[in-house]
mmCIF file of C-alpha atoms and ligand atoms in Angstrom:
data_model
loop_
_atom_site.group_PDB
_atom_site.id
_atom_site.type_symbol
_atom_site.label_atom_id
_atom_site.label_comp_id
_atom_site.label_asym_id
_atom_site.label_seq_id
_atom_site.Cartn_x
_atom_site.Cartn_y
_atom_site.Cartn_z
ATOM 1 C CA MET J 251 -16.083 15.683 43.049
ATOM 2 C CA LYS J 252 -15.266 12.848 40.594
ATOM 3 C CA ILE J 253 -13.600 14.209 37.780
ATOM 4 C CA MET J 254 -14.942 12.802 34.663
ATOM 5 C CA LYS J 255 -12.363 11.889 31.844
ATOM 6 C CA ARG J 256 -12.880 13.290 28.418
ATOM 7 C CA LEU J 257 -14.232 11.976 26.039
ATOM 8 C CA PHE J 258 -14.282 13.524 22.221
ATOM 9 C CA THR J 259 -15.757 12.314 18.650
ATOM 10 C CA GLY J 260 -16.844 13.697 15.496
ATOM 11 C CA ILE J 261 -19.460 13.223 12.710
ATOM 12 C CA GLN J 262 -19.375 14.014 9.327
ATOM 13 C CA PRO J 263 -22.162 16.253 8.326
ATOM 14 C CA THR J 264 -22.640 14.319 4.677
ATOM 15 C CA GLY J 265 -26.029 13.673 3.280
ATOM 16 C CA ASP J 266 -28.912 11.374 5.125
ATOM 17 C CA LEU J 267 -27.655 9.847 8.835
ATOM 18 C CA HIS J 268 -28.373 6.675 9.076
ATOM 19 C CA ILE J 269 -28.989 3.463 11.755
ATOM 20 C CA GLY J 270 -25.380 1.966 10.677
ATOM 21 C CA ASN J 271 -24.308 5.830 12.427
ATOM 22 C CA TYR J 272 -26.739 6.029 15.221
ATOM 23 C CA LEU J 273 -26.063 2.507 16.052
ATOM 24 C CA GLY J 274 -22.378 2.467 15.405
ATOM 25 C CA ALA J 275 -21.730 5.945 17.018
ATOM 26 C CA ILE J 276 -25.103 7.871 17.793
ATOM 27 C CA LYS J 277 -25.999 6.012 20.326
ATOM 28 C CA GLN J 278 -22.766 5.420 21.962
ATOM 29 C CA ILE J 279 -23.005 9.627 22.577
ATOM 30 C CA VAL J 280 -25.811 9.216 23.823
ATOM 31 C CA ASP J 281 -25.696 7.315 26.062
ATOM 32 C CA LEU J 282 -22.063 7.555 27.337
ATOM 33 C CA GLN J 283 -22.493 11.360 28.734
ATOM 34 C CA HIS J 284 -23.349 10.932 32.022
ATOM 35 C CA ASP J 285 -19.751 8.986 31.969
ATOM 36 C CA TYR J 286 -17.697 11.249 30.480
ATOM 37 C CA GLU J 287 -17.115 15.177 29.689
ATOM 38 C CA SER J 288 -18.171 15.179 26.282
ATOM 39 C CA PHE J 289 -17.373 16.330 23.152
ATOM 40 C CA VAL J 290 -18.980 15.861 19.830
ATOM 41 C CA MET J 291 -18.151 18.174 16.775
ATOM 42 C CA ILE J 292 -18.982 18.147 13.388
ATOM 43 C CA ALA J 293 -16.294 18.106 11.015
ATOM 44 C CA ASP J 294 -17.712 19.861 8.569
ATOM 45 C CA LEU J 295 -13.769 20.097 7.347
ATOM 46 C CA HIS J 296 -13.422 16.510 7.143
ATOM 47 C CA ALA J 297 -16.367 16.643 4.533
ATOM 48 C CA LEU J 298 -15.378 18.563 2.283
ATOM 49 C CA THR J 299 -12.797 15.700 0.986
ATOM 50 C CA ILE J 300 -15.829 15.443 -1.355
ATOM 51 C CA PRO J 301 -17.472 18.069 -2.363
ATOM 52 C CA GLN J 302 -20.259 19.578 -0.840
ATOM 53 C CA ASP J 303 -22.954 21.956 -2.325
ATOM 54 C CA PRO J 304 -22.476 25.215 -0.821
ATOM 55 C CA LYS J 305 -26.382 26.020 -0.856
ATOM 56 C CA LYS J 306 -27.149 23.455 0.726
ATOM 57 C CA TYR J 307 -23.575 22.643 3.646
ATOM 58 C CA HIS J 308 -25.078 25.022 6.357
ATOM 59 C CA ASP J 309 -28.688 22.670 6.516
ATOM 60 C CA GLN J 310 -26.015 19.317 6.204
ATOM 61 C CA VAL J 311 -24.505 21.030 9.927
ATOM 62 C CA ILE J 312 -28.173 21.901 10.767
ATOM 63 C CA ASN J 313 -29.324 18.364 10.247
ATOM 64 C CA VAL J 314 -26.369 16.547 12.268
ATOM 65 C CA ALA J 315 -26.876 18.924 14.864
ATOM 66 C CA ALA J 316 -31.130 18.036 15.155
ATOM 67 C CA THR J 317 -30.387 14.561 14.727
ATOM 68 C CA LEU J 318 -27.715 14.233 17.684
ATOM 69 C CA VAL J 319 -30.184 16.219 20.077
ATOM 70 C CA ALA J 320 -33.272 14.685 18.538
ATOM 71 C CA SER J 321 -31.680 11.301 19.661
ATOM 72 C CA GLY J 322 -30.426 12.599 23.008
ATOM 73 C CA LEU J 323 -27.264 13.977 22.920
ATOM 74 C CA ASP J 324 -28.170 16.851 26.634
ATOM 75 C CA SER J 325 -25.980 20.564 24.977
ATOM 76 C CA GLN J 326 -25.588 20.656 29.552
ATOM 77 C CA LYS J 327 -23.571 17.892 30.040
ATOM 78 C CA THR J 328 -22.116 17.501 26.146
ATOM 79 C CA THR J 329 -20.424 20.424 24.553
ATOM 80 C CA LEU J 330 -21.353 20.362 20.767
ATOM 81 C CA PHE J 331 -19.837 22.245 18.204
ATOM 82 C CA VAL J 332 -18.330 23.052 15.064
ATOM 83 C CA GLN J 333 -15.300 21.814 13.249
ATOM 84 C CA SER J 334 -15.042 25.263 10.779
ATOM 85 C CA ALA J 335 -15.243 27.469 13.674
ATOM 86 C CA ILE J 336 -11.967 26.504 15.651
ATOM 87 C CA PRO J 337 -8.739 27.902 13.841
ATOM 88 C CA ALA J 338 -7.269 26.103 16.420
ATOM 89 C CA HIS J 339 -8.119 22.618 14.216
ATOM 90 C CA ALA J 340 -6.251 23.405 10.844
ATOM 91 C CA GLN J 341 -3.307 25.552 12.451
ATOM 92 C CA LEU J 342 -2.396 22.421 14.697
ATOM 93 C CA SER J 343 -3.325 20.146 11.029
ATOM 94 C CA TRP J 344 -0.307 22.213 9.660
ATOM 95 C CA ILE J 345 2.334 21.137 12.299
ATOM 96 C CA PHE J 346 0.990 17.655 12.149
ATOM 97 C CA SER J 347 1.102 17.367 8.807
ATOM 98 C CA THR J 348 5.255 17.793 9.290
ATOM 99 C CA LEU J 349 5.655 15.460 11.823
ATOM 100 C CA THR J 350 3.517 12.963 9.878
ATOM 101 C CA PRO J 351 5.484 10.291 7.231
ATOM 102 C CA LEU J 352 4.038 10.762 4.301
ATOM 103 C CA GLY J 353 4.286 6.014 4.167
ATOM 104 C CA GLU J 354 1.406 5.696 6.409
ATOM 105 C CA LEU J 355 -0.828 7.978 5.110
ATOM 106 C CA GLU J 356 -0.514 6.100 1.546
ATOM 107 C CA ARG J 357 -1.174 3.263 3.185
ATOM 108 C CA MET J 358 -4.302 3.858 5.014
ATOM 109 C CA THR J 359 -7.620 2.099 3.832
ATOM 110 C CA GLN J 360 -10.172 4.780 3.667
ATOM 111 C CA PHE J 361 -8.028 7.497 1.543
ATOM 112 C CA LYS J 362 -7.542 4.148 -1.143
ATOM 113 C CA GLU J 363 -10.517 3.964 -0.675
ATOM 114 C CA LYS J 364 -11.750 7.462 -0.856
ATOM 115 C CA SER J 365 -9.190 8.428 -3.672
ATOM 116 C CA ASP J 366 -10.780 5.328 -5.790
ATOM 117 C CA LYS J 367 -14.345 6.476 -5.963
ATOM 118 C CA HIS J 368 -13.115 10.444 -6.038
ATOM 119 C CA GLY J 369 -10.446 10.909 -7.567
ATOM 120 C CA GLN J 370 -7.870 12.317 -5.126
ATOM 121 C CA ASN J 371 -7.046 15.037 -2.958
ATOM 122 C CA ALA J 372 -4.594 16.040 -1.073
ATOM 123 C CA GLY J 373 -7.350 16.652 1.619
ATOM 124 C CA LEU J 374 -7.758 13.291 1.777
ATOM 125 C CA LEU J 375 -4.336 11.908 2.009
ATOM 126 C CA THR J 376 -4.141 14.440 4.699
ATOM 127 C CA TYR J 377 -7.596 13.862 6.475
ATOM 128 C CA PRO J 378 -6.122 11.320 9.556
ATOM 129 C CA VAL J 379 -3.507 14.672 10.667
ATOM 130 C CA LEU J 380 -6.881 16.476 10.967
ATOM 131 C CA GLN J 381 -8.396 13.829 12.808
ATOM 132 C CA ALA J 382 -5.280 14.110 15.317
ATOM 133 C CA ALA J 383 -5.604 17.724 15.648
ATOM 134 C CA ASP J 384 -9.457 17.626 16.909
ATOM 135 C CA ILE J 385 -8.675 14.774 18.933
ATOM 136 C CA LEU J 386 -5.871 16.564 20.003
ATOM 137 C CA LEU J 387 -6.680 19.959 20.725
ATOM 138 C CA TYR J 388 -8.509 19.043 23.372
ATOM 139 C CA HIS J 389 -6.948 16.186 25.251
ATOM 140 C CA ALA J 390 -9.341 13.359 25.019
ATOM 141 C CA ASP J 391 -9.004 9.947 27.247
ATOM 142 C CA VAL J 392 -11.512 8.717 25.079
ATOM 143 C CA VAL J 393 -13.178 8.770 21.162
ATOM 144 C CA PRO J 394 -15.605 6.539 20.573
ATOM 145 C CA VAL J 395 -15.295 5.878 16.918
ATOM 146 C CA GLY J 396 -16.061 3.075 14.516
ATOM 147 C CA GLU J 397 -13.736 -0.246 13.432
ATOM 148 C CA ASP J 398 -13.527 1.888 10.485
ATOM 149 C CA GLN J 399 -11.712 4.684 12.311
ATOM 150 C CA VAL J 400 -9.045 2.599 14.066
ATOM 151 C CA GLN J 401 -6.411 3.003 12.066
ATOM 152 C CA HIS J 402 -6.973 7.060 11.728
ATOM 153 C CA LEU J 403 -6.493 6.312 16.008
ATOM 154 C CA GLU J 404 -3.484 4.349 15.807
ATOM 155 C CA LEU J 405 -1.836 7.469 13.075
ATOM 156 C CA MET J 406 -3.422 9.982 15.990
ATOM 157 C CA ARG J 407 -1.727 8.094 18.945
ATOM 158 C CA THR J 408 1.544 8.062 16.771
ATOM 159 C CA ILE J 409 1.774 11.548 15.887
ATOM 160 C CA ALA J 410 0.717 13.069 19.351
ATOM 161 C CA ARG J 411 4.235 10.639 20.547
ATOM 162 C CA LYS J 412 6.473 11.816 17.382
ATOM 163 C CA PHE J 413 5.420 15.567 18.809
ATOM 164 C CA ASN J 414 5.899 14.739 22.230
ATOM 165 C CA THR J 415 9.501 13.853 20.983
ATOM 166 C CA ARG J 416 10.635 16.609 18.931
ATOM 167 C CA TYR J 417 9.261 18.804 21.078
ATOM 168 C CA THR J 418 8.865 17.831 25.074
ATOM 169 C CA HIS J 419 5.945 15.625 26.127
ATOM 170 C CA THR J 420 2.186 17.694 25.687
ATOM 171 C CA PHE J 421 -0.277 14.945 24.276
ATOM 172 C CA ASN J 422 -1.750 12.321 26.275
ATOM 173 C CA GLU J 423 -2.562 9.555 23.571
ATOM 174 C CA PRO J 424 -6.639 8.908 23.800
ATOM 175 C CA LYS J 425 -7.231 5.689 23.184
ATOM 176 C CA ALA J 426 -10.504 4.399 20.422
ATOM 177 C CA LEU J 427 -13.687 3.263 22.517
ATOM 178 C CA LEU J 428 -14.982 0.532 20.298
ATOM 179 C CA THR J 429 -19.254 0.968 19.234
ATOM 180 C CA HIS J 430 -19.982 -3.080 20.645
ATOM 181 C CA CYS J 431 -22.063 -2.333 16.989
ATOM 182 C CA ALA J 432 -19.121 -1.323 15.726
ATOM 183 C CA ARG J 433 -19.971 -2.588 11.973
ATOM 184 C CA ILE J 434 -23.506 -2.864 10.846
ATOM 185 C CA MET J 435 -23.939 -5.080 7.470
ATOM 186 C CA ALA J 436 -25.766 -3.170 4.195
ATOM 187 C CA LEU J 437 -29.586 -5.373 3.971
ATOM 188 C CA ASN J 438 -29.130 -5.842 0.616
ATOM 189 C CA ASP J 439 -25.386 -7.396 0.735
ATOM 190 C CA PRO J 440 -24.197 -9.124 4.207
ATOM 191 C CA THR J 441 -20.668 -8.718 2.975
ATOM 192 C CA LYS J 442 -20.551 -4.578 3.385
ATOM 193 C CA LYS J 443 -20.962 -2.039 5.272
ATOM 194 C CA MET J 444 -24.318 -0.515 5.631
ATOM 195 C CA SER J 445 -23.827 2.724 4.339
ATOM 196 C CA LYS J 446 -25.062 5.649 2.428
ATOM 197 C CA SER J 447 -22.714 5.490 -0.521
ATOM 198 C CA ILE J 448 -24.902 2.122 -1.073
ATOM 199 C CA ALA J 449 -28.217 1.900 -2.614
ATOM 200 C CA GLY J 450 -30.990 0.111 -0.810
ATOM 201 C CA SER J 451 -27.956 -1.128 1.812
ATOM 202 C CA ALA J 452 -29.287 1.105 5.085
ATOM 203 C CA ILE J 453 -31.832 2.608 6.720
ATOM 204 C CA ALA J 454 -31.783 6.130 6.593
ATOM 205 C CA LEU J 455 -32.197 7.340 10.478
ATOM 206 C CA ASP J 456 -35.754 10.174 8.315
ATOM 207 C CA ALA J 457 -37.421 7.606 6.791
ATOM 208 C CA SER J 458 -40.316 7.238 6.097
ATOM 209 C CA GLU J 459 -42.878 3.716 7.284
ATOM 210 C CA ASP J 460 -43.110 2.555 3.563
ATOM 211 C CA ALA J 461 -39.371 3.102 3.316
ATOM 212 C CA ILE J 462 -38.346 1.124 6.103
ATOM 213 C CA ARG J 463 -40.803 -1.795 5.607
ATOM 214 C CA SER J 464 -39.613 -2.081 2.212
ATOM 215 C CA THR J 465 -36.079 -2.428 2.944
ATOM 216 C CA ILE J 466 -36.317 -4.674 5.915
ATOM 217 C CA ILE J 467 -38.300 -6.914 4.285
ATOM 218 C CA GLY J 468 -35.435 -6.501 1.114
ATOM 219 C CA ALA J 469 -33.124 -8.109 3.443
ATOM 220 C CA VAL J 470 -30.886 -10.869 2.086
ATOM 221 C CA THR J 471 -30.982 -13.725 4.269
ATOM 222 C CA ASP J 472 -29.743 -16.526 2.791
ATOM 223 C CA SER J 473 -28.823 -19.955 4.463
ATOM 224 C CA ALA J 474 -25.793 -21.231 5.740
ATOM 225 C CA PRO J 475 -24.623 -24.962 5.212
ATOM 226 C CA ASP J 476 -25.364 -27.585 8.584
ATOM 227 C CA GLY J 477 -28.029 -24.911 10.282
ATOM 228 C CA ALA J 478 -25.461 -22.357 11.110
ATOM 229 C CA MET J 479 -26.106 -18.467 10.634
ATOM 230 C CA SER J 480 -25.552 -16.740 7.153
ATOM 231 C CA ALA J 481 -24.371 -13.535 7.887
ATOM 232 C CA GLY J 482 -27.229 -11.688 5.783
ATOM 233 C CA VAL J 483 -29.354 -13.885 8.970
ATOM 234 C CA ALA J 484 -26.834 -12.465 12.020
ATOM 235 C CA ASN J 485 -26.760 -8.898 11.657
ATOM 236 C CA LEU J 486 -30.954 -8.925 11.244
ATOM 237 C CA PHE J 487 -30.340 -10.690 14.494
ATOM 238 C CA GLY J 488 -28.028 -8.241 15.773
ATOM 239 C CA LEU J 489 -30.099 -5.176 14.096
ATOM 240 C CA LEU J 490 -33.157 -6.830 16.312
ATOM 241 C CA LYS J 491 -30.899 -6.955 19.586
ATOM 242 C CA GLN J 492 -30.676 -3.771 19.369
ATOM 243 C CA PHE J 493 -34.245 -2.825 18.144
ATOM 244 C CA ALA J 494 -36.157 -5.809 19.563
ATOM 245 C CA PRO J 495 -34.048 -7.238 21.890
ATOM 246 C CA GLU J 496 -37.387 -8.948 23.583
ATOM 247 C CA THR J 497 -38.064 -10.740 20.708
ATOM 248 C CA VAL J 498 -34.240 -12.034 20.412
ATOM 249 C CA ASP J 499 -35.007 -15.377 22.618
ATOM 250 C CA ARG J 500 -38.020 -16.388 20.825
ATOM 251 C CA PHE J 501 -36.361 -16.472 16.928
ATOM 252 C CA THR J 502 -33.240 -17.696 18.466
ATOM 253 C CA LYS J 503 -35.066 -20.893 19.325
ATOM 254 C CA GLU J 504 -36.600 -21.219 16.896
ATOM 255 C CA HIS J 505 -33.549 -20.595 14.197
ATOM 256 C CA ASP J 506 -32.003 -23.465 16.491
ATOM 257 C CA ALA J 507 -35.073 -25.993 16.077
ATOM 258 C CA GLY J 508 -35.016 -24.618 11.735
ATOM 259 C CA THR J 509 -38.329 -23.919 12.563
ATOM 260 C CA ILE J 510 -37.518 -20.228 12.088
ATOM 261 C CA ARG J 511 -39.939 -17.924 9.204
ATOM 262 C CA TYR J 512 -37.128 -15.253 8.297
ATOM 263 C CA SER J 513 -41.382 -12.807 7.483
ATOM 264 C CA ASP J 514 -42.514 -12.552 11.042
ATOM 265 C CA LEU J 515 -38.882 -11.671 12.365
ATOM 266 C CA LYS J 516 -38.965 -9.159 9.564
ATOM 267 C CA SER J 517 -42.011 -7.481 11.154
ATOM 268 C CA ALA J 518 -40.739 -7.893 14.631
ATOM 269 C CA LEU J 519 -37.430 -5.211 13.643
ATOM 270 C CA CYS J 520 -39.387 -2.741 11.519
ATOM 271 C CA ASP J 521 -41.513 -2.209 14.150
ATOM 272 C CA GLY J 522 -39.145 -2.239 15.888
ATOM 273 C CA VAL J 523 -37.536 0.423 14.530
ATOM 274 C CA ILE J 524 -40.731 2.491 13.390
ATOM 275 C CA ALA J 525 -40.607 2.750 17.677
ATOM 276 C CA THR J 526 -37.707 3.729 17.855
ATOM 277 C CA LEU J 527 -37.050 6.363 14.827
ATOM 278 C CA THR J 528 -40.500 7.576 15.425
ATOM 279 C CA PRO J 529 -39.946 10.406 17.908
ATOM 280 C CA ILE J 530 -36.050 10.938 17.158
ATOM 281 C CA GLN J 531 -37.830 11.905 13.791
ATOM 282 C CA THR J 532 -40.859 14.077 15.963
ATOM 283 C CA LYS J 533 -38.202 16.047 18.801
ATOM 284 C CA LYS J 534 -35.687 15.784 15.276
ATOM 285 C CA LYS J 535 -38.869 18.140 13.331
ATOM 286 C CA GLU J 536 -38.923 20.537 16.709
ATOM 287 C CA CYS J 537 -34.863 21.236 16.270
ATOM 288 C CA ILE J 538 -35.368 22.476 12.878
ATOM 289 C CA ASP J 539 -39.000 24.228 13.611
ATOM 290 C CA ASP J 540 -36.790 26.132 16.069
ATOM 291 C CA PRO J 541 -34.362 27.616 14.585
ATOM 292 C CA GLN J 542 -32.740 30.294 17.911
ATOM 293 C CA THR J 543 -32.730 26.433 20.183
ATOM 294 C CA LEU J 544 -29.667 25.164 18.034
ATOM 295 C CA THR J 545 -27.909 27.533 16.879
ATOM 296 C CA SER J 546 -27.337 28.818 20.077
ATOM 297 C CA ILE J 547 -25.993 25.613 21.381
ATOM 298 C CA ILE J 548 -23.801 25.651 18.868
ATOM 299 C CA LYS J 549 -23.197 29.051 19.853
ATOM 300 C CA LYS J 550 -22.339 28.133 23.487
ATOM 301 C CA GLY J 551 -20.711 24.546 22.509
ATOM 302 C CA ASN J 552 -18.214 26.894 20.050
ATOM 303 C CA GLN J 553 -17.408 29.544 22.727
ATOM 304 C CA ILE J 554 -16.471 26.618 25.044
ATOM 305 C CA ALA J 555 -14.376 24.934 22.344
ATOM 306 C CA LEU J 556 -12.985 27.687 21.381
ATOM 307 C CA GLY J 557 -11.229 28.818 24.855
ATOM 308 C CA ILE J 558 -9.856 24.758 24.791
ATOM 309 C CA ALA J 559 -8.553 24.783 21.689
ATOM 310 C CA SER J 560 -6.850 28.573 21.917
ATOM 311 C CA GLN J 561 -5.663 27.758 24.822
ATOM 312 C CA THR J 562 -3.735 24.268 23.217
ATOM 313 C CA ILE J 563 -2.271 25.781 20.274
ATOM 314 C CA GLN J 564 -1.082 28.555 22.003
ATOM 315 C CA ASP J 565 1.246 26.163 24.460
ATOM 316 C CA VAL J 566 1.940 24.337 21.002
ATOM 317 C CA TYR J 567 3.107 26.938 19.577
ATOM 318 C CA ALA J 568 5.381 28.030 22.112
ATOM 319 C CA LYS J 569 6.632 25.060 22.176
ATOM 320 C CA VAL J 570 7.424 24.889 18.233
ATOM 321 C CA GLY J 571 9.130 27.963 18.610
ATOM 322 C CA LEU J 572 6.794 30.788 15.962
HETATM 323 P P1 ADP B 43 -20.489 6.413 5.664
HETATM 324 O O1 ADP B 43 -20.232 5.308 5.611
HETATM 325 O O2 ADP B 43 -22.729 6.259 5.534
HETATM 326 O O3 ADP B 43 -20.593 7.126 4.598
HETATM 327 P P2 ADP B 43 -19.534 7.291 7.560
HETATM 328 O O4 ADP B 43 -18.379 6.693 6.948
HETATM 329 O O5 ADP B 43 -20.012 8.459 7.782
HETATM 330 O O6 ADP B 43 -21.133 6.647 6.772
HETATM 331 O O7 ADP B 43 -19.844 7.456 8.867
HETATM 332 C C1 ADP B 43 -20.250 8.143 10.322
HETATM 333 C C2 ADP B 43 -20.038 7.250 11.460
HETATM 334 O O8 ADP B 43 -21.294 5.790 11.605
HETATM 335 C C3 ADP B 43 -18.413 6.708 12.035
HETATM 336 O O9 ADP B 43 -18.133 6.100 13.691
HETATM 337 C C4 ADP B 43 -18.918 5.252 11.642
HETATM 338 O O10 ADP B 43 -17.949 4.109 11.775
HETATM 339 C C5 ADP B 43 -20.097 5.338 12.036
HETATM 340 N N1 ADP B 43 -20.937 3.903 11.350
HETATM 341 C C6 ADP B 43 -21.680 4.349 9.802
HETATM 342 N N2 ADP B 43 -22.012 3.230 8.844
HETATM 343 C C7 ADP B 43 -21.684 2.358 10.080
HETATM 344 C C8 ADP B 43 -22.381 0.672 10.290
HETATM 345 N N3 ADP B 43 -22.454 0.219 9.002
HETATM 346 N N4 ADP B 43 -21.944 0.393 11.191
HETATM 347 C C9 ADP B 43 -21.534 0.816 12.356
HETATM 348 N N5 ADP B 43 -21.281 1.867 11.968
HETATM 349 C C10 ADP B 43 -20.876 2.795 11.040
HETATM 350 N N1 LIG B 44 -13.129 10.914 10.454
HETATM 351 C C1 LIG B 44 -14.626 10.765 11.562
HETATM 352 C C2 LIG B 44 -15.783 9.511 10.672
HETATM 353 O O1 LIG B 44 -15.325 9.522 8.668
HETATM 354 C C3 LIG B 44 -15.204 12.202 11.495
HETATM 355 C C4 LIG B 44 -14.593 12.796 12.804
HETATM 356 C C5 LIG B 44 -13.181 13.983 12.190
HETATM 357 C C6 LIG B 44 -13.640 11.649 13.775
HETATM 358 N N2 LIG B 44 -12.680 13.326 13.683
HETATM 359 C C7 LIG B 44 -12.148 12.953 14.565
HETATM 360 C C8 LIG B 44 -13.954 10.999 14.612
HETATM 361 C C9 LIG B 44 -12.076 12.536 15.525
HETATM 362 C C10 LIG B 44 -13.239 10.405 15.674
HETATM 363 C C11 LIG B 44 -12.535 11.751 16.492
HETATM 364 O O2 LIG B 44 -16.334 9.748 11.302
#
């Protein structure tokens, strides 16, 4: 039997997921689950670095789980689990924090951006240490992520090396697997990343047809000098490739000939996005309406994760002399 490499990734249960998350993270997870032994973690400890409403938090976790399953995550192939159910994440994170240089944490782009926006808390600073613990607990080989996480994964590799040097070889260095849709830009401002925190920039996976159409129709399509492609138009072409690939050739030719009508391109993109999201929305509703099935998927995932993580932390404690 072929031994599969192990894949690990995490996704935060913060608010409504959008098509940037879908293309940059979820679709990748679903596509790769056939080729890797896959672990997908709902990062509910990480998301606490930004204040969450305790009354809604459990539902947010369930909502992400339902979105993943509705998007095609196969619980027979992929272990889907919740970070906070596995104590070893916080335990290993503490050990790693004693090996991590402060300067490395302070120069992380995400720390600077988030602490400017949300005020500084120690969790925002040590966020990548917990992320390193997540990944290394499972001895993952590859970690599919968007571009914004690459810096965190480099630090994870540094932490693995430091642990190995101080306490004998324990961890291999997992590699980032960059998605080809690593950076979908905001529809209303193609100089910024599509993000739930920029109003009007994103299409939520739960969006109605009307909302999808009005966001796409409002997308920026400014022209660029000498027939080149502006950032807004290039972004729409990138989306078209994913959601309506059969139309890309025609619109590319029209663009190059200078005859393109962006209203036609947007209309084709709307149809493609709606055709992709509608079945996901239907399946998601079925998942939410059947909480027992979803709960049992997560329970089974938590058990598998607990088994692996407990072994790793035992090994680590022994090596550290605890
Ligand atoms: P947001 O920026 O909307 O808060 P997150 O930072 O929670 O999204 O990202 C969750 C996952 O989705 C990460 O793996 C991230 O790399 C990916 N992702 C987020 N926004 C985009 C985007 N615009 N393009 C591609 N991938 C994205
Ligand atoms: N930090 C990731 C994000 O913001 C989420 C995450 C937490 C993660 N732990 C992880 C991603 C481990 C990959 C591996 O999207």
